[in-house]
Tab-separated table of C-alpha atoms and ligand atoms in Angstrom:
chain	number	residue	atom	x	y	z
A	45	MET	CA	32.884	-22.179	10.336
A	46	ASN	CA	33.293	-18.968	9.422
A	47	LEU	CA	31.378	-16.401	12.100
A	48	ALA	CA	31.720	-12.902	11.511
A	49	PRO	CA	32.884	-10.799	14.083
A	50	GLU	CA	29.460	-9.336	15.979
A	51	ILE	CA	28.892	-5.230	14.727
A	52	ALA	CA	27.571	-3.935	17.416
A	53	CYS	CA	24.474	-1.808	16.466
A	54	PRO	CA	23.500	1.792	17.777
A	55	PRO	CA	19.906	1.142	19.542
A	56	PRO	CA	17.002	1.827	17.115
A	57	VAL	CA	15.522	5.445	18.033
A	58	ALA	CA	12.003	4.755	19.251
A	59	CYS	CA	9.025	7.545	19.901
A	60	HIS	CA	4.905	7.247	20.735
A	61	ILE	CA	3.413	9.169	17.621
A	62	GLU	CA	-0.231	9.290	16.816
A	63	GLY	CA	-1.106	6.532	19.675
A	64	TRP	CA	2.257	4.540	17.522
A	65	ARG	CA	5.395	2.888	19.088
A	66	SER	CA	7.326	3.975	16.686
A	67	LEU	CA	10.684	2.623	15.759
A	68	VAL	CA	13.537	4.618	13.395
A	69	LEU	CA	16.310	2.599	11.633
A	70	ASP	CA	19.485	2.903	9.373
A	71	GLU	CA	19.134	0.399	7.337
A	72	VAL	CA	17.253	-2.748	7.130
A	73	GLY	CA	16.366	-5.174	4.470
A	74	SER	CA	12.634	-4.989	4.894
A	75	THR	CA	10.724	-3.183	6.701
A	76	ASN	CA	7.807	-5.255	6.880
A	77	SER	CA	10.043	-8.623	7.911
A	78	HIS	CA	10.658	-6.421	10.773
A	79	ALA	CA	7.771	-6.097	11.345
A	80	SER	CA	6.141	-9.317	11.103
A	81	SER	CA	7.094	-10.134	15.149
A	82	LEU	CA	6.772	-7.237	16.671
A	83	PRO	CA	3.025	-5.793	18.482
A	84	PRO	CA	-0.111	-4.600	17.486
A	85	TRP	CA	0.334	-0.572	16.973
A	86	THR	CA	3.999	-0.857	16.390
A	87	ALA	CA	5.740	1.105	13.046
A	88	VAL	CA	8.445	0.902	11.866
A	89	ARG	CA	10.533	3.439	9.502
A	90	ALA	CA	14.049	3.043	8.123
A	91	ASN	CA	15.928	4.862	5.704
A	92	VAL	CA	17.370	2.691	3.732
A	93	GLN	CA	15.442	-0.908	2.734
A	94	THR	CA	18.604	-3.281	0.983
A	95	GLY	CA	15.472	-5.788	0.463
A	96	GLY	CA	12.263	-3.663	0.089
A	97	ARG	CA	9.739	-6.110	-1.282
A	98	GLY	CA	7.110	-5.135	-3.856
A	99	ARG	CA	3.540	-6.650	-3.814
A	100	ILE	CA	3.646	-8.656	-7.240
A	101	ARG	CA	5.762	-11.258	-6.985
A	102	GLU	CA	7.344	-10.077	-4.525
A	103	ARG	CA	9.500	-7.979	-7.280
A	104	HIS	CA	12.047	-5.735	-5.332
A	105	TRP	CA	11.353	-2.095	-4.096
A	106	VAL	CA	13.982	0.685	-4.511
A	107	SER	CA	14.410	2.080	-1.493
A	108	ASP	CA	16.976	4.247	-1.986
A	109	GLU	CA	17.711	7.874	0.789
A	110	GLY	CA	14.543	9.758	1.389
A	111	GLY	CA	11.950	8.045	0.456
A	112	LEU	CA	9.580	6.980	3.396
A	113	TRP	CA	9.407	2.982	4.296
A	114	LEU	CA	7.359	1.928	6.664
A	115	SER	CA	5.798	-1.131	7.846
A	116	ALA	CA	2.323	-0.400	10.784
A	117	VAL	CA	1.692	-3.668	12.641
A	118	LEU	CA	-1.739	-3.577	13.167
A	119	PRO	CA	-4.148	-6.141	15.378
A	120	CYS	CA	-7.050	-7.858	13.616
A	121	PRO	CA	-9.143	-9.435	16.069
A	122	GLY	CA	-11.631	-11.250	14.969
A	123	SER	CA	-12.022	-13.903	12.424
A	124	ARG	CA	-9.531	-13.949	8.589
A	125	ARG	CA	-12.562	-12.828	6.562
A	126	LYS	CA	-13.118	-9.911	8.691
A	127	TRP	CA	-10.364	-8.243	7.774
A	128	GLU	CA	-9.358	-9.399	3.870
A	129	LEU	CA	-10.645	-6.071	2.754
A	130	LEU	CA	-6.791	-4.370	4.763
A	131	PRO	CA	-4.898	-3.891	1.296
A	132	LEU	CA	-8.300	-1.771	0.032
A	133	ALA	CA	-8.511	0.207	3.007
A	134	ALA	CA	-5.046	1.325	3.506
A	135	GLY	CA	-4.833	2.486	0.301
A	136	TRP	CA	-7.772	4.552	0.623
A	137	ALA	CA	-6.478	6.219	4.015
A	138	VAL	CA	-2.598	6.830	2.695
A	139	LEU	CA	-4.497	8.611	-0.068
A	140	GLY	CA	-6.156	10.638	2.060
A	141	ALA	CA	-3.595	11.299	3.925
A	142	LEU	CA	-1.441	12.219	0.709
A	143	ARG	CA	-4.641	14.050	-0.209
A	144	ASP	CA	-4.476	15.869	2.976
A	145	PHE	CA	-0.831	16.837	2.852
A	146	GLY	CA	-1.235	18.720	-0.527
A	147	VAL	CA	-1.359	15.886	-3.884
A	148	ALA	CA	-3.693	17.226	-5.878
A	149	ASP	CA	-5.251	14.568	-8.829
A	150	LEU	CA	-4.069	11.336	-6.688
A	151	ARG	CA	-6.099	8.399	-7.808
A	152	LEU	CA	-6.021	4.296	-6.907
A	153	ARG	CA	-5.142	1.372	-9.600
A	154	TRP	CA	-6.914	-1.627	-8.224
A	155	PRO	CA	-5.793	-2.636	-5.388
A	156	ASN	CA	-3.496	-0.160	-3.867
A	157	ASP	CA	-1.423	1.431	-5.725
A	158	LEU	CA	-0.689	5.545	-5.452
A	159	MET	CA	-0.945	6.962	-9.192
A	160	LEU	CA	-0.480	10.213	-10.489
A	161	GLY	CA	-1.573	10.204	-13.941
A	162	ARG	CA	0.868	6.859	-15.314
A	163	ARG	CA	3.209	7.467	-12.318
A	164	LYS	CA	2.962	5.779	-9.428
A	165	LEU	CA	3.862	7.780	-5.300
A	166	ALA	CA	3.014	4.888	-3.684
A	167	GLY	CA	2.820	1.284	-3.012
A	168	LEU	CA	1.471	-0.609	-0.305
A	169	LEU	CA	2.848	-4.532	0.397
A	170	VAL	CA	0.354	-5.740	3.149
A	171	GLU	CA	1.222	-9.224	5.263
A	172	ARG	CA	-0.574	-11.538	7.752
A	173	TYR	CA	2.727	-13.371	10.093
A	174	GLN	CA	0.741	-13.880	12.793
A	175	PRO	CA	-3.384	-14.394	13.243
A	176	ALA	CA	-3.698	-11.410	15.320
A	177	THR	CA	-1.886	-8.739	13.001
A	178	ALA	CA	-1.232	-7.567	9.676
A	179	VAL	CA	1.406	-5.462	8.469
A	180	ILE	CA	0.799	-2.787	6.836
A	181	GLY	CA	4.090	-2.043	4.301
A	182	ILE	CA	3.976	1.444	3.378
A	183	GLY	CA	6.419	2.977	0.368
A	184	VAL	CA	6.307	6.932	-0.541
A	185	ASN	CA	8.868	8.262	-2.767
A	186	VAL	CA	9.446	11.427	-0.967
A	187	PHE	CA	12.380	12.889	-1.765
A	188	ASN	CA	14.825	10.447	-3.163
A	189	GLN	CA	14.973	9.243	-6.931
A	190	PRO	CA	14.459	5.461	-7.223
A	191	GLU	CA	15.677	5.528	-11.347
A	192	LEU	CA	18.620	6.559	-9.719
A	193	ALA	CA	19.064	3.087	-8.102
A	194	ASN	CA	17.203	1.685	-11.510
A	195	PRO	CA	17.063	3.597	-14.760
A	196	ALA	CA	14.007	1.468	-15.891
A	197	LEU	CA	11.667	3.253	-13.231
A	198	ALA	CA	12.274	6.284	-15.152
A	199	GLY	CA	9.311	8.156	-16.395
A	200	LEU	CA	7.402	5.378	-14.083
A	201	THR	CA	7.544	7.068	-10.369
A	202	ALA	CA	6.935	10.146	-9.082
A	203	ARG	CA	8.068	11.396	-6.263
A	204	LEU	CA	6.419	13.886	-3.395
A	205	GLU	CA	9.044	16.886	-3.160
A	206	ASP	CA	7.904	17.454	-7.461
A	207	ILE	CA	4.042	17.974	-6.112
A	208	VAL	CA	4.480	19.526	-2.527
A	209	PRO	CA	7.554	21.636	-1.710
A	210	GLY	CA	10.000	21.200	1.175
A	211	GLY	CA	9.234	22.741	4.838
A	212	TYR	CA	8.417	19.290	5.921
A	213	THR	CA	10.637	15.579	6.671
A	214	VAL	CA	9.786	12.281	6.006
A	215	ASP	CA	8.524	11.734	9.879
A	216	ASP	CA	6.275	14.176	9.028
A	217	VAL	CA	4.434	12.239	6.518
A	218	ALA	CA	5.235	9.044	8.489
A	219	ARG	CA	3.043	10.756	11.293
A	220	LEU	CA	0.223	11.704	9.296
A	221	ILE	CA	-0.348	8.600	7.562
A	222	LEU	CA	-0.129	6.325	11.013
A	223	ARG	CA	-2.530	8.802	11.995
A	224	ALA	CA	-4.704	8.362	9.004
A	225	LEU	CA	-4.608	3.906	9.729
A	226	ARG	CA	-5.600	4.090	12.905
A	227	ARG	CA	-9.037	6.078	11.304
A	228	MET	CA	-9.817	3.783	8.992
A	229	HIS	CA	-8.565	0.219	11.340
A	230	ALA	CA	-11.528	2.116	13.817
A	231	ILE	CA	-13.930	1.906	10.369
A	232	LEU	CA	-13.128	-1.439	10.383
A	233	LEU	CA	-13.199	-3.417	12.905
A	234	GLN	CA	-16.950	-1.507	12.910
A	235	GLY	CA	-17.567	-3.815	10.242
A	236	GLU	CA	-18.080	-0.622	8.027
A	237	PHE	CA	-16.556	-1.200	5.084
A	238	HIS	CA	-19.020	-0.231	3.275
A	239	GLN	CA	-18.261	3.254	4.663
A	240	ILE	CA	-15.012	3.650	2.415
A	241	ALA	CA	-16.438	1.624	-0.559
A	242	ASP	CA	-18.340	4.600	-1.529
A	243	GLN	CA	-15.173	7.396	-1.118
A	244	LEU	CA	-13.023	4.604	-2.286
A	245	ASN	CA	-15.178	4.643	-5.765
A	246	LEU	CA	-14.215	7.777	-6.059
A	247	ASP	CA	-10.727	7.255	-6.124
A	248	TRP	CA	-10.513	5.092	-8.679
A	249	ALA	CA	-11.117	8.033	-11.380
A	250	LYS	CA	-12.929	7.750	-14.543
A	251	PRO	CA	-13.517	2.840	-15.484
A	252	ARG	CA	-9.857	2.417	-17.055
A	253	ARG	CA	-9.551	-0.844	-19.727
A	254	VAL	CA	-7.916	-3.338	-17.309
A	255	GLU	CA	-6.655	-6.916	-18.209
A	256	ILE	CA	-6.557	-9.159	-15.883
A	257	THR	CA	-5.521	-12.611	-14.843
A	258	LEU	CA	-7.420	-15.030	-12.146
A	259	SER	CA	-5.578	-17.976	-10.484
A	260	GLY	CA	-6.145	-20.731	-11.703
A	261	ARG	CA	-7.090	-19.597	-15.030
A	262	ALA	CA	-4.924	-19.702	-17.753
A	263	HIS	CA	-6.296	-16.484	-19.642
A	264	THR	CA	-6.078	-13.220	-19.180
A	265	PHE	CA	-9.599	-11.272	-20.011
A	266	ALA	CA	-9.683	-7.570	-21.010
A	267	GLY	CA	-12.973	-5.572	-19.336
A	268	LEU	CA	-13.894	-1.840	-17.990
A	269	PHE	CA	-12.818	-1.239	-14.621
A	270	GLN	CA	-15.818	-0.385	-12.269
A	271	GLY	CA	-14.406	-0.141	-8.481
A	272	VAL	CA	-15.687	-2.412	-5.880
A	273	ASP	CA	-18.870	-3.274	-4.692
A	274	PRO	CA	-20.137	-2.967	-1.004
A	275	HIS	CA	-18.221	-5.773	-0.200
A	276	GLY	CA	-14.508	-4.872	-1.431
A	277	ARG	CA	-15.062	-7.122	-4.198
A	278	LEU	CA	-14.144	-5.797	-7.860
A	279	ARG	CA	-16.262	-5.078	-10.326
A	280	LEU	CA	-15.781	-6.116	-13.948
A	281	LEU	CA	-17.526	-4.913	-16.863
A	282	THR	CA	-16.577	-8.236	-19.821
A	283	GLU	CA	-17.485	-8.168	-23.439
A	284	ARG	CA	-18.392	-11.740	-23.224
A	285	GLU	CA	-20.048	-11.768	-19.658
A	286	GLY	CA	-21.444	-8.578	-18.675
A	287	PRO	CA	-21.148	-7.164	-15.253
A	288	CYS	CA	-18.531	-9.484	-13.188
A	289	VAL	CA	-17.359	-9.229	-9.585
A	290	TYR	CA	-14.475	-11.358	-8.630
A	291	ASP	CA	-13.109	-11.761	-4.677
A	292	ALA	CA	-9.927	-9.378	-4.078
A	293	THR	CA	-8.358	-12.419	-3.783
A	294	GLN	CA	-9.256	-14.584	-6.885
A	295	VAL	CA	-7.087	-11.835	-8.666
A	296	VAL	CA	-3.337	-12.274	-9.460
A	297	LEU	CA	-2.571	-9.518	-11.628
A	298	LEU	CA	-4.406	-6.580	-12.744
A	299	ARG	CA	-2.919	-4.754	-15.696
A	300	GLU	CA	-4.488	-0.605	-17.003
A	301	LEU	CA	-4.908	-1.109	-20.655
A	302	ASP	CA	-4.919	2.786	-21.124
B	533	BTN	C1	4.498	-2.496	-4.068
B	533	BTN	O1	3.708	-1.729	-4.557
B	533	BTN	O2	4.868	-3.226	-5.144
B	533	BTN	C2	4.280	-2.190	-2.653
B	533	BTN	C3	5.683	-2.465	-2.799
B	533	BTN	C4	6.004	-1.869	-1.048
B	533	BTN	C5	6.768	-1.325	-0.242
B	533	BTN	C6	6.902	-1.064	0.948
B	533	BTN	S1	8.283	-0.730	1.411
B	533	BTN	C7	8.010	-0.582	3.535
B	533	BTN	C8	7.607	-2.519	3.568
B	533	BTN	N1	8.128	-2.632	3.177
B	533	BTN	C9	8.716	-3.289	2.469
B	533	BTN	O3	9.780	-4.454	2.051
B	533	BTN	N2	7.997	-3.343	1.411
B	533	BTN	C10	6.803	-2.256	1.746
């Protein structure tokens, strides 16, 4: 067997911010994978990810230098069902943090993409590796240039630096997001998702025509996306069946048509 020689790695930088133990790595495969075995209230940020993962079919997520690639481990006590709305609530929390930072006209695309018009500023990947925790993976284009790494992304991404001009660091953005995640967690812990749902429904912006794919169904179908109900179920106005609601776990894919 050909074993590579051991390379001495400098220890990650660790500090405490906003009630989180926060680690900063220079380079990692995926911060979510790295965070998978870490205790709650730990956050991992990397300057570069070599195997960043996206939400849809685990697509590669371009994670070049200058972006915020962050994974936060949240405690999830009690039943799994109680935390099913975490992906929606986390999107709402990150949107609020970026809006407070000065990003106007930010909207959500179901379930938790952060969009400026049709360009994506940030995406979330929420994963449960252990029964009592969840890893909230957050990717925000800050100073990086994803289209240089992948020209197919030209015109599809937005960067924070182009909206809120300099004078801050990636860590400043991370701090705001970690603070917002703590607040969101307290609301979910109390079983108060409905508080979030009202605000969330303003964040989708105008009702849009979408095409959705449901698990176990061969055909996609179109309808008017109408946000979520107080239980976090997706509300869709369909031509054939009128108003319908779908549990987030049923929806494999949602594509905006306008
Ligand atoms: C998506 O919109 O498809 C989700 C993108 C999530 C990317 C972030 S970057 C930090 C964390 N680590 C990963 O491998 N993915 C998430």
